[in-house]
């Protein structure tokens, strides 16, 4: 294997982002699906005050947003930025606290009263866990969580009972897809109790060869075990992806370089492009950067661009509902971003 | 119709080149297919001396090449440059006189003893005829042509008997092809006695939407009539091509611009490209330039590039017989030409 494969940067680059989510509920209220409007408001106020008006270290680091005070586009962009879920976006009695650097969001009245989420770029699941755990501790000092000695944290959906933890990584696997190994890998991942989804949820397909891997069970294991498990499996997948890139390089020779640069040429020149095609071309460019063919951009530049070309983000930029106009604007946006 | 359609430049740009060919034979020899080697040599010497060592105005303007003194690649490039035919290239007893600016070539011992050819870029059939006619007059003063009072010039193949003239234009018809009007147009052209072929002869297909239109008959009409006929028909085809471009523009809107720039992006970035794909992308770029979308190149730049990317020209440049290597070199060559 080439040297670049063993490079720590490359291992981290395959992982676009690492996320931890903790589900928590307050003892004095029914679960969100049974909440009255006033109770929902009370919970939002309580949690907001704990963070923003309280005396914790988190005091000045968060902003609070109520869903019914945001317009549709603002909410959709939060979804595209992975700060909130689609369910939260569609719930008028919900809110979110977002850390200024957007690495932490605390959803209120989603499926559970609280969903603490940390999100880091790269392969940083340990770091994401540490932060989530600290915020959880601070909140727990100020709020009464529902907790059962035997079961652990109680949650609205039984699959979250226990640690209430969902740990996930977003991973870019273009070589496994191209060589047809991806289904075998995903089946193996499923069989050891992890879930795999497209980047914007189950209905969204797998644009750009990006997959989300997360734990399915949270009961009967401790957090370190769950996270250690995902990290271990991810390392195996990353290794297989990196060795597949080497196979691809040997198999395709100059055709691989050709593909990378054609993708770049199209993105730098297209006048009209939909998000699906753009994602797939950006996936090629990301791989081209990581394999050392394309220079002048970092793989993180491309990760950001992948979020910025999504429909709602583009709508906020250009305020257009016409899809042809949006595809024109997207093409222009990408040309400008790539012509630096 | 937009103004650009009526622009003289645009009418001329649709026509890549204009060519006149006159077939002549010497009275004292059998036709080339019956020639002995020594006779063939004698004819070459005679014609060469008339032009190069004679006292005509053509004296210093031509160079003589014997086919058996050129290597295969040199001969193929002459074919790609439309200076000689494939038949001449494969005939060891043949030669050619080529004018320094490559607008005139006089093939010796092809199907006829003499084939005087003039080739100009753009829609210049009248000009090409004037030059060919003048050279023919100069040669006729010094050589004894086979000529029959009733039939005209006698030639090896009966289809050339009469004026011995073939007038042709190479024409770029991308909009007629895309709108599906091309077959109707070509059928009509055939029915009025003109022939249509791909740019490198009948077996070469129609890469790059380029067609050659020429007269089939040379008997019973005078030269001016034949040429006038081709010019008239060509103008009608050009008009239909230009109005089809307008239809395409209205029908495709931003998709058309998108296609032009994607083609440019691919050619400016590809690392591997075969001549067929390159021709089709260059056809898009040529159209994009002529319709005012792409700037920085002239349509004649693209015409030259279309010749330079052909296999033999590329071989001379890079001396490679490996087709992958040739496609890599071609891609590099195009990138450099387009990155000015």
XYZ file of C-alpha atoms in Angstrom:
680
model
C 0.000 0.000 0.000
C 1.173 3.529 -0.752
C 2.237 5.846 1.969
C -0.738 8.137 1.568
C -2.995 5.351 2.738
C -1.350 5.158 6.123
C -1.447 8.887 6.570
C -3.564 9.847 9.608
C -5.072 12.733 7.627
C -6.407 10.318 5.057
C -8.002 8.117 7.678
C -9.676 11.152 9.174
C -10.645 12.565 5.765
C -12.717 9.516 4.837
C -14.919 10.459 7.783
C -16.714 13.687 6.948
C -18.150 14.190 10.422
C -18.725 12.578 13.811
C -21.890 13.049 15.799
C -23.155 12.188 19.283
C -26.791 12.498 20.284
C -28.152 11.981 23.796
C -31.910 11.581 24.398
C -33.141 12.873 27.754
C -36.528 13.572 29.318
C -37.777 15.567 32.266
C -39.488 13.788 35.121
C -42.410 16.205 35.588
C -43.853 16.043 32.065
C -45.333 13.487 29.676
C -43.266 12.612 26.608
C -43.488 15.212 23.790
C -46.167 13.371 21.798
C -48.523 13.799 24.797
C -47.460 17.337 25.730
C -49.921 20.218 25.873
C -48.821 23.433 24.223
C -48.301 25.181 27.585
C -46.216 22.323 28.917
C -44.109 22.378 25.769
C -43.553 26.113 26.255
C -42.639 25.530 29.890
C -40.036 22.919 28.966
C -38.476 25.199 26.346
C -38.337 28.037 28.854
C -36.815 25.817 31.518
C -34.061 24.437 29.346
C -33.343 27.778 27.721
C -32.976 29.365 31.131
C -30.702 26.603 32.360
C -28.334 27.253 29.497
C -28.653 30.903 28.543
C -29.784 32.601 31.732
C -28.171 30.159 34.142
C -24.765 30.318 35.736
C -23.118 27.497 33.858
C -19.997 27.726 31.682
C -22.328 27.447 28.698
C -23.963 30.799 29.487
C -22.783 32.934 26.563
C -22.172 30.209 24.048
C -25.683 29.374 22.887
C -28.550 30.981 20.972
C -32.157 29.835 21.307
C -34.537 29.458 18.341
C -38.239 28.616 18.527
C -39.439 26.722 15.494
C -42.603 28.796 15.150
C -40.521 31.951 14.953
C -38.383 30.698 12.053
C -39.491 30.578 8.459
C -39.453 27.375 6.457
C -36.136 28.097 4.766
C -34.327 28.880 8.010
C -35.532 25.597 9.443
C -34.562 23.640 6.324
C -31.054 25.069 6.404
C -30.703 23.898 9.999
C -31.725 20.445 8.770
C -29.196 20.562 5.918
C -26.517 21.648 8.364
C -27.450 18.647 10.521
C -28.255 20.956 13.452
C -31.862 19.800 13.795
C -33.973 16.912 12.531
C -36.766 17.203 9.986
C -39.217 16.215 12.759
C -38.110 19.128 14.905
C -38.332 21.502 11.933
C -41.985 20.513 11.451
C -42.987 20.865 15.115
C -44.344 24.272 16.122
C -43.975 23.482 19.824
C -40.274 22.812 19.542
C -37.082 24.793 19.804
C -33.340 24.448 19.648
C -30.288 25.843 21.407
C -27.351 26.131 19.046
C -23.769 26.762 20.127
C -22.176 29.701 18.365
C -19.664 27.527 16.526
C -22.488 25.124 15.559
C -20.718 22.101 17.064
C -23.497 21.616 19.626
C -27.273 21.795 19.311
C -29.843 20.962 21.964
C -33.196 20.129 20.417
C -36.184 20.639 22.691
C -39.452 18.710 22.283
C -38.385 16.581 19.413
C -39.181 12.906 20.080
C -37.760 13.453 23.563
C -37.750 16.580 25.701
C -34.033 16.979 25.130
C -31.736 15.849 22.406
C -28.188 16.955 23.020
C -26.184 16.739 19.844
C -22.503 17.384 19.146
C -21.133 17.455 15.606
C -17.488 17.677 14.559
C -15.871 17.451 11.182
C -13.512 14.515 10.740
C -13.147 11.323 12.754
C -13.662 12.764 16.239
C -16.250 10.606 17.923
C -14.339 10.606 21.263
C -14.153 14.375 21.280
C -17.826 14.688 20.322
C -18.702 12.320 23.164
C -16.650 14.261 25.729
C -18.426 17.508 24.925
C -21.893 15.925 24.865
C -21.177 14.208 28.157
C -20.082 17.487 29.790
C -23.166 19.358 28.601
C -25.331 16.485 29.777
C -23.718 16.674 33.232
C -24.316 20.406 33.466
C -27.955 20.005 32.444
C -28.474 17.094 34.800
C -27.371 19.254 37.736
C -30.170 21.691 36.925
C -32.947 19.458 35.585
C -34.686 16.303 36.788
C -34.117 13.595 34.162
C -36.267 10.464 33.991
C -33.880 7.692 34.996
C -34.420 4.096 35.997
C -31.735 2.347 38.068
C -32.128 -0.861 36.115
C -32.888 0.425 32.589
C -31.078 3.727 32.519
C -32.494 6.869 30.864
C -36.144 6.537 29.859
C -37.075 7.756 26.431
C -40.136 8.202 24.273
C -39.145 5.412 21.897
C -38.021 2.123 23.513
C -35.057 1.826 21.140
C -33.429 4.754 22.900
C -33.963 3.523 26.442
C -30.709 2.911 28.302
C -27.899 5.276 27.466
C -30.109 7.378 25.190
C -27.032 7.552 23.035
C -26.771 7.583 19.298
C -23.232 7.851 18.003
C -22.781 8.231 14.257
C -20.248 9.053 11.629
C -20.758 10.349 8.106
C -18.372 8.500 5.850
C -17.373 8.905 2.199
C -16.941 5.527 0.490
C -16.561 6.109 -3.262
C -14.105 3.271 -3.924
C -16.190 0.670 -2.071
C -19.198 1.791 -4.113
C -17.346 1.654 -7.422
C -15.801 -1.746 -6.823
C -19.188 -3.119 -5.725
C -17.953 -4.006 -2.236
C -20.295 -1.586 -0.533
C -23.277 -3.932 -0.095
C -21.152 -6.573 1.575
C -19.706 -3.983 3.908
C -23.089 -2.503 4.748
C -24.611 -5.939 5.380
C -21.777 -6.800 7.736
C -22.274 -3.478 9.521
C -25.991 -4.195 9.878
C -25.371 -7.677 11.226
C -23.270 -6.420 14.098
C -26.080 -4.134 15.181
C -25.146 -0.868 13.476
C -27.450 1.063 11.150
C -26.541 2.575 7.776
C -28.432 5.419 6.072
C -28.086 8.013 3.302
C -26.872 11.394 4.428
C -30.225 13.145 4.646
C -32.129 10.261 6.143
C -33.593 7.102 4.755
C -35.525 8.565 1.854
C -32.641 10.576 0.532
C -30.621 7.871 -1.189
C -26.879 7.848 -1.206
C -25.844 10.946 -3.118
C -22.162 11.525 -3.305
C -21.251 8.061 -1.959
C -21.853 9.289 1.588
C -23.198 6.998 4.295
C -24.119 7.464 7.919
C -23.196 4.671 10.294
C -24.708 4.629 13.780
C -25.548 2.324 16.665
C -29.062 0.878 16.757
C -29.160 -0.263 20.384
C -28.459 1.808 23.450
C -29.662 -0.578 26.132
C -27.437 -2.877 28.172
C -24.156 -1.349 27.106
C -22.283 1.608 28.411
C -21.476 4.649 26.308
C -17.760 3.946 25.960
C -18.562 0.466 24.696
C -21.004 1.743 22.063
C -18.629 4.438 20.866
C -15.625 2.121 20.936
C -17.591 -0.329 18.813
C -18.396 2.264 16.141
C -14.832 3.525 16.116
C -13.511 -0.001 15.699
C -15.881 -0.887 12.859
C -15.293 2.472 11.190
C -11.556 1.910 11.189
C -12.079 -1.401 9.422
C -14.352 0.208 6.831
C -11.906 3.073 6.317
C -9.070 0.617 5.812
C -11.121 -1.270 3.237
C -12.057 2.002 1.516
C -8.425 3.110 1.386
C -7.182 -0.213 0.028
C -10.034 -0.126 -2.525
C -8.773 3.275 -3.656
C -5.419 1.667 -4.272
C -7.102 -1.070 -6.338
C -9.035 1.568 -8.263
C -5.827 3.477 -8.932
C -4.111 0.380 -10.319
C -7.129 -0.762 -12.252
C -8.102 2.533 -13.856
C -4.685 4.148 -14.242
C -4.972 7.429 -16.147
C -8.758 6.999 -16.427
C -9.044 7.777 -12.727
C -7.125 11.036 -13.009
C -9.168 11.838 -16.117
C -12.404 11.372 -14.189
C -11.257 13.640 -11.348
C -10.332 16.459 -13.673
C -13.393 16.097 -15.873
C -15.522 16.420 -12.736
C -13.602 19.537 -11.784
C -13.913 20.900 -15.328
C -17.669 20.387 -15.338
C -18.177 21.987 -11.920
C -15.942 24.920 -12.858
C -17.892 25.524 -16.078
C -21.468 24.238 -15.820
C -24.226 26.836 -16.090
C -26.953 24.547 -14.748
C -26.606 21.750 -12.202
C -28.916 19.902 -9.814
C -27.826 18.932 -6.310
C -27.644 15.220 -7.079
C -25.211 15.621 -9.976
C -23.220 18.217 -8.051
C -22.911 15.846 -5.077
C -21.605 13.059 -7.271
C -19.069 15.317 -8.997
C -17.974 16.760 -5.651
C -17.528 13.189 -4.423
C -15.088 12.643 -7.332
C -13.228 15.846 -6.511
C -13.025 14.965 -2.825
C -11.515 11.608 -3.734
C -9.167 13.318 -6.211
C -7.935 15.654 -3.489
C -7.475 12.859 -0.954
C -5.573 10.739 -3.478
C -3.259 13.638 -4.276
C -4.405 14.329 -7.856
C -6.215 17.625 -7.361
C -4.485 20.485 -5.613
C -5.634 23.889 -4.448
C -8.550 22.706 -2.335
C -8.839 20.757 0.898
C -11.225 17.890 1.346
C -12.952 20.014 4.043
C -13.582 22.755 1.456
C -15.503 20.170 -0.530
C -17.378 18.935 2.564
C -18.617 22.496 3.161
C -19.563 22.904 -0.464
C -21.601 19.698 -0.252
C -23.751 21.330 2.417
C -23.914 24.703 0.701
C -25.255 23.307 -2.565
C -28.301 21.739 -0.921
C -31.662 23.197 -2.017
C -32.601 25.218 1.101
C -29.180 26.765 1.572
C -29.251 27.767 -2.073
C -32.750 29.161 -1.653
C -31.627 31.392 1.203
C -28.758 32.677 -0.908
C -30.762 33.409 -4.022
C -34.365 33.400 -2.904
C -35.641 31.485 -5.887
C -38.312 28.796 -5.986
C -37.910 28.150 -9.707
C -35.897 24.958 -10.054
C -34.151 25.962 -13.313
C -33.169 29.262 -11.723
C -31.957 27.382 -8.652
C -29.833 25.043 -10.773
C -28.369 28.098 -12.532
C -27.601 29.778 -9.227
C -26.090 26.603 -7.834
C -23.825 26.291 -10.880
C -22.714 29.915 -10.472
C -22.149 29.435 -6.745
C -19.973 26.369 -7.347
C -18.006 28.100 -10.134
C -17.206 30.957 -7.801
C -16.238 28.682 -4.921
C -13.966 26.582 -7.125
C -12.363 29.437 -9.044
C -10.360 30.711 -6.092
C -34.197 36.141 -36.425
C -31.426 37.670 -34.392
C -28.886 39.926 -35.918
C -26.050 37.480 -35.534
C -27.747 35.162 -37.994
C -27.528 37.689 -40.808
C -23.934 38.452 -40.060
C -21.711 37.566 -43.026
C -19.121 36.102 -40.658
C -21.641 33.624 -39.352
C -22.637 32.529 -42.830
C -18.992 31.986 -43.661
C -18.245 30.302 -40.313
C -20.753 27.515 -40.911
C -18.549 26.527 -43.855
C -15.262 25.210 -42.528
C -13.558 25.036 -45.909
C -14.085 25.226 -49.652
C -12.300 22.966 -52.103
C -11.911 22.694 -55.885
C -10.394 19.662 -57.594
C -9.652 19.365 -61.303
C -8.854 15.963 -62.884
C -6.506 16.091 -65.887
C -4.581 13.538 -67.909
C -1.652 13.662 -70.322
C -2.172 12.596 -73.900
C 0.996 10.515 -74.283
C 0.405 8.041 -71.431
C -2.145 5.425 -70.358
C -4.264 6.243 -67.316
C -2.450 5.692 -63.973
C -3.922 2.204 -63.349
C -2.150 1.018 -66.532
C 1.073 3.001 -66.064
C 4.457 1.318 -65.917
C 6.782 2.426 -63.143
C 9.070 4.294 -65.545
C 6.154 6.094 -67.165
C 4.870 7.102 -63.744
C 8.321 8.495 -62.916
C 8.403 10.332 -66.236
C 5.036 11.977 -65.562
C 6.106 13.075 -62.081
C 9.310 14.519 -63.486
C 7.471 16.324 -66.291
C 4.921 17.958 -64.032
C 7.439 18.779 -61.324
C 9.642 20.486 -63.912
C 6.759 22.435 -65.355
C 6.015 23.912 -61.962
C 9.292 24.034 -60.047
C 11.947 24.272 -62.748
C 9.805 26.029 -65.317
C 9.411 29.732 -65.952
C 5.885 30.164 -64.687
C 4.738 32.453 -61.858
C 4.379 29.307 -59.716
C 8.141 28.695 -59.789
C 9.094 29.294 -56.146
C 5.782 28.559 -54.512
C 5.673 24.755 -54.536
C 7.487 21.814 -52.976
C 7.475 18.331 -54.475
C 7.063 15.134 -52.415
C 7.354 11.576 -53.732
C 5.155 9.160 -51.803
C 7.873 6.499 -51.605
C 10.205 8.983 -49.947
C 7.754 9.866 -47.146
C 7.071 7.709 -44.115
C 3.592 6.513 -43.251
C 2.942 9.228 -40.688
C 3.973 12.063 -42.998
C 1.594 10.747 -45.629
C -1.259 10.313 -43.109
C -0.876 13.880 -41.917
C -1.171 15.075 -45.512
C -4.408 13.081 -45.690
C -5.696 14.597 -42.434
C -4.805 18.037 -43.713
C -6.831 17.269 -46.841
C -3.761 17.854 -49.029
C -3.766 14.374 -50.558
C -6.178 11.456 -50.781
C -5.768 8.130 -49.009
C -5.347 6.497 -52.457
C -2.411 8.746 -53.275
C -0.847 8.094 -49.866
C -0.893 4.350 -50.601
C 0.586 4.604 -54.099
C 4.372 4.294 -54.327
C 4.433 5.616 -57.889
C 2.729 8.843 -56.950
C 3.779 12.293 -55.815
C 2.389 15.678 -54.896
C 3.286 19.322 -55.358
C 2.188 21.406 -52.396
C 2.052 25.181 -52.341
C 3.932 26.726 -49.407
C 0.761 28.087 -47.771
C -0.937 24.692 -48.304
C -3.859 26.214 -50.208
C -2.934 24.306 -53.386
C -1.829 20.728 -53.946
C -1.261 18.980 -57.255
C -1.493 15.209 -56.879
C 0.341 13.213 -59.545
C -0.657 9.675 -60.569
C -3.638 9.361 -58.300
C -6.683 8.117 -60.234
C -5.707 10.621 -62.940
C -2.296 11.893 -63.962
C -3.058 15.240 -62.408
C -5.401 16.330 -59.696
C -5.187 20.047 -59.074
C -6.703 20.918 -55.735
C -7.272 24.264 -54.012
C -8.445 24.471 -50.393
C -9.495 27.600 -48.496
C -10.972 28.015 -45.065
C -14.458 29.514 -45.005
C -17.030 29.859 -47.756
C -14.697 30.729 -50.651
C -15.603 28.417 -53.497
C -15.311 31.209 -56.093
C -11.839 32.108 -54.912
C -10.784 28.449 -54.821
C -12.063 28.061 -58.393
C -10.188 31.130 -59.655
C -6.874 29.843 -58.335
C -7.428 26.289 -59.594
C -8.423 27.635 -63.006
C -5.277 29.785 -63.229
C -2.974 26.905 -62.287
C -4.774 24.688 -64.781
C -4.207 27.293 -67.526
C -0.496 27.521 -66.738
C -0.122 23.736 -66.787
C -2.138 23.409 -69.993
C 0.265 25.750 -71.752
C 3.099 23.366 -70.927
C 1.476 19.922 -71.059
C -0.712 18.069 -73.549
C -4.032 17.272 -71.807
C -6.395 14.599 -73.133
C -9.374 16.593 -74.321
C -12.333 15.704 -76.518
C -14.183 18.501 -78.325
C -17.535 16.916 -77.575
C -17.000 15.376 -74.130
C -14.422 17.686 -72.586
C -11.517 16.484 -70.433
C -11.084 12.706 -70.506
C -10.519 11.038 -67.169
C -9.792 7.609 -65.762
C -13.244 7.255 -64.208
C -16.214 8.178 -66.444
C -17.878 10.150 -63.638
C -15.172 12.783 -63.959
C -15.314 13.128 -67.740
C -16.338 16.607 -68.859
C -15.083 19.433 -66.707
C -13.079 17.067 -64.476
C -14.262 19.332 -61.706
C -15.206 18.443 -58.180
C -16.227 21.381 -56.052
C -16.925 20.734 -52.389
C -17.499 22.460 -49.089
C -17.015 21.144 -45.574
C -19.919 22.344 -43.500
C -20.705 22.243 -39.775
C -24.379 21.483 -39.130
C -24.858 20.808 -35.403
C -28.316 22.357 -35.073
C -29.723 20.480 -38.086
C -28.370 17.249 -36.573
C -29.802 17.950 -33.118
C -33.235 18.932 -34.362
C -33.329 15.841 -36.594
C -33.659 17.878 -39.792
C -30.353 16.655 -41.188
C -31.613 13.573 -43.026
C -34.256 15.553 -44.854
C -31.669 18.100 -45.868
C -29.165 15.483 -47.005
C -31.796 13.591 -48.992
C -32.788 16.790 -50.755
C -29.132 17.509 -51.507
C -28.705 14.017 -52.950
C -31.777 14.343 -55.113
C -30.484 17.425 -56.862
C -27.335 15.575 -57.837
C -24.943 16.545 -55.034
C -23.077 14.058 -52.825
C -22.736 14.161 -49.033
C -19.984 12.420 -47.048
C -18.320 12.419 -43.603
C -15.227 14.553 -43.304
C -12.630 11.820 -43.797
C -14.452 9.974 -46.528
C -17.306 7.536 -46.580
C -16.138 5.161 -43.873
C -15.370 7.847 -41.360
C -18.861 8.669 -40.127
C -19.945 12.135 -39.201
C -17.812 13.100 -36.224
C -18.299 16.608 -35.014
C -21.443 17.191 -37.115
C -19.286 17.950 -40.154
C -20.399 17.080 -43.676
C -18.818 17.420 -47.080
C -21.094 18.449 -49.922
C -19.863 18.090 -53.508
C -21.081 17.757 -57.089
C -21.452 14.232 -58.464
C -21.594 15.020 -62.178
C -19.123 17.010 -64.206
C -20.362 16.244 -67.710
C -22.609 18.497 -69.752
C -22.320 21.512 -67.515
C -19.779 24.232 -67.350
C -17.667 24.934 -64.303
C -19.427 28.160 -63.321
C -22.764 26.366 -63.402
C -21.543 23.536 -61.156
C -19.970 25.903 -58.660
C -22.935 28.271 -58.726
C -25.197 25.330 -58.004
C -23.204 24.263 -54.923
C -23.007 27.830 -53.654
C -26.758 28.264 -54.042
C -27.627 25.012 -52.259
C -25.069 25.692 -49.549
C -26.606 29.070 -48.828
C -29.977 27.420 -48.353
C -28.491 24.814 -45.994
C -26.611 27.495 -44.062
C -29.777 29.516 -43.693
C -31.620 26.456 -42.369
C -28.728 25.684 -39.999
C -28.710 29.246 -38.667
C -32.468 29.365 -38.150
C -32.250 25.937 -36.451
C -29.692 27.422 -34.062
C -32.234 30.071 -33.191
C -34.834 27.353 -32.527
C -32.327 25.459 -30.388
C -31.584 28.613 -28.429
C -35.255 29.209 -27.695
C -35.988 25.587 -26.968
C -33.035 24.809 -24.693
C -32.530 28.188 -23.025
C -29.873 27.953 -20.319
C -29.319 24.256 -21.103
C -27.623 25.263 -24.332
C -25.170 27.589 -22.614
C -24.621 24.899 -19.993
C -23.723 22.373 -22.696
C -21.238 24.749 -24.344
C -19.411 25.451 -21.112
C -19.445 21.850 -19.922
C -17.818 20.882 -23.220
C -15.210 23.564 -22.684
C -14.701 22.454 -19.076
C -14.167 18.851 -20.126
C -11.714 19.729 -22.902
C -9.819 22.094 -20.611
C -9.496 19.416 -17.927
C -9.665 15.907 -19.410
C -6.559 13.755 -19.045
C -7.634 11.186 -21.621
C -9.728 11.752 -24.734
C -10.261 9.950 -28.042
C -10.607 11.841 -31.310
C -14.304 11.062 -31.691
C -15.288 12.541 -28.316
C -12.940 15.470 -28.832
C -14.514 16.204 -32.222
C -17.996 16.224 -30.749
C -17.000 18.489 -27.859
C -15.138 20.810 -30.243
C -18.288 20.910 -32.356
C -20.157 22.197 -29.278
C -17.488 24.795 -28.611
C -17.458 25.938 -32.226
C -21.218 26.429 -32.048
C -20.856 28.187 -28.681
C -18.358 30.617 -30.184
C -20.464 31.278 -33.280
C -23.567 31.886 -31.155
C -21.701 34.353 -28.962
C -21.602 32.326 -25.731
C -17.927 31.424 -25.605
C -15.302 34.117 -25.929
C -11.534 34.064 -26.225
C -11.336 31.761 -29.244
C -12.273 32.110 -32.890
C -14.204 29.468 -34.751
C -11.094 29.078 -36.998
C -9.013 28.227 -33.905
C -11.381 25.329 -33.340
C -11.269 24.287 -37.016
C -7.479 23.999 -36.755
C -7.728 22.083 -33.513
C -10.118 19.637 -35.195
C -7.355 18.767 -37.666
C -4.584 18.737 -35.081
C -6.325 16.213 -32.826
C -6.552 13.578 -35.563
C -4.542 10.391 -34.900
C -1.638 10.866 -37.356
C -1.025 14.507 -36.490
C -0.961 13.502 -32.832
C 1.380 10.636 -33.632
C 3.853 12.997 -35.296
C 3.768 15.262 -32.278
C 4.236 12.568 -29.676
C 5.487 9.562 -31.579
C 3.318 7.083 -29.705
C 1.484 4.064 -31.087
C -0.114 3.164 -27.755
C -3.727 4.329 -27.941
C -4.037 5.168 -24.213
C -0.837 7.199 -24.428
C -2.169 8.908 -27.559
C -5.433 9.786 -25.805
C -3.410 11.211 -22.893
C -1.253 13.255 -25.249
C -4.288 14.480 -27.160
C -5.924 15.607 -23.897
C -2.739 17.463 -22.900
C -2.449 19.030 -26.350
C -6.041 20.283 -26.212
C -5.642 21.600 -22.649
C -2.620 23.606 -23.720
C -4.312 24.950 -26.846
C -7.409 26.002 -24.911
C -5.663 27.448 -21.884
C -4.307 30.464 -23.751
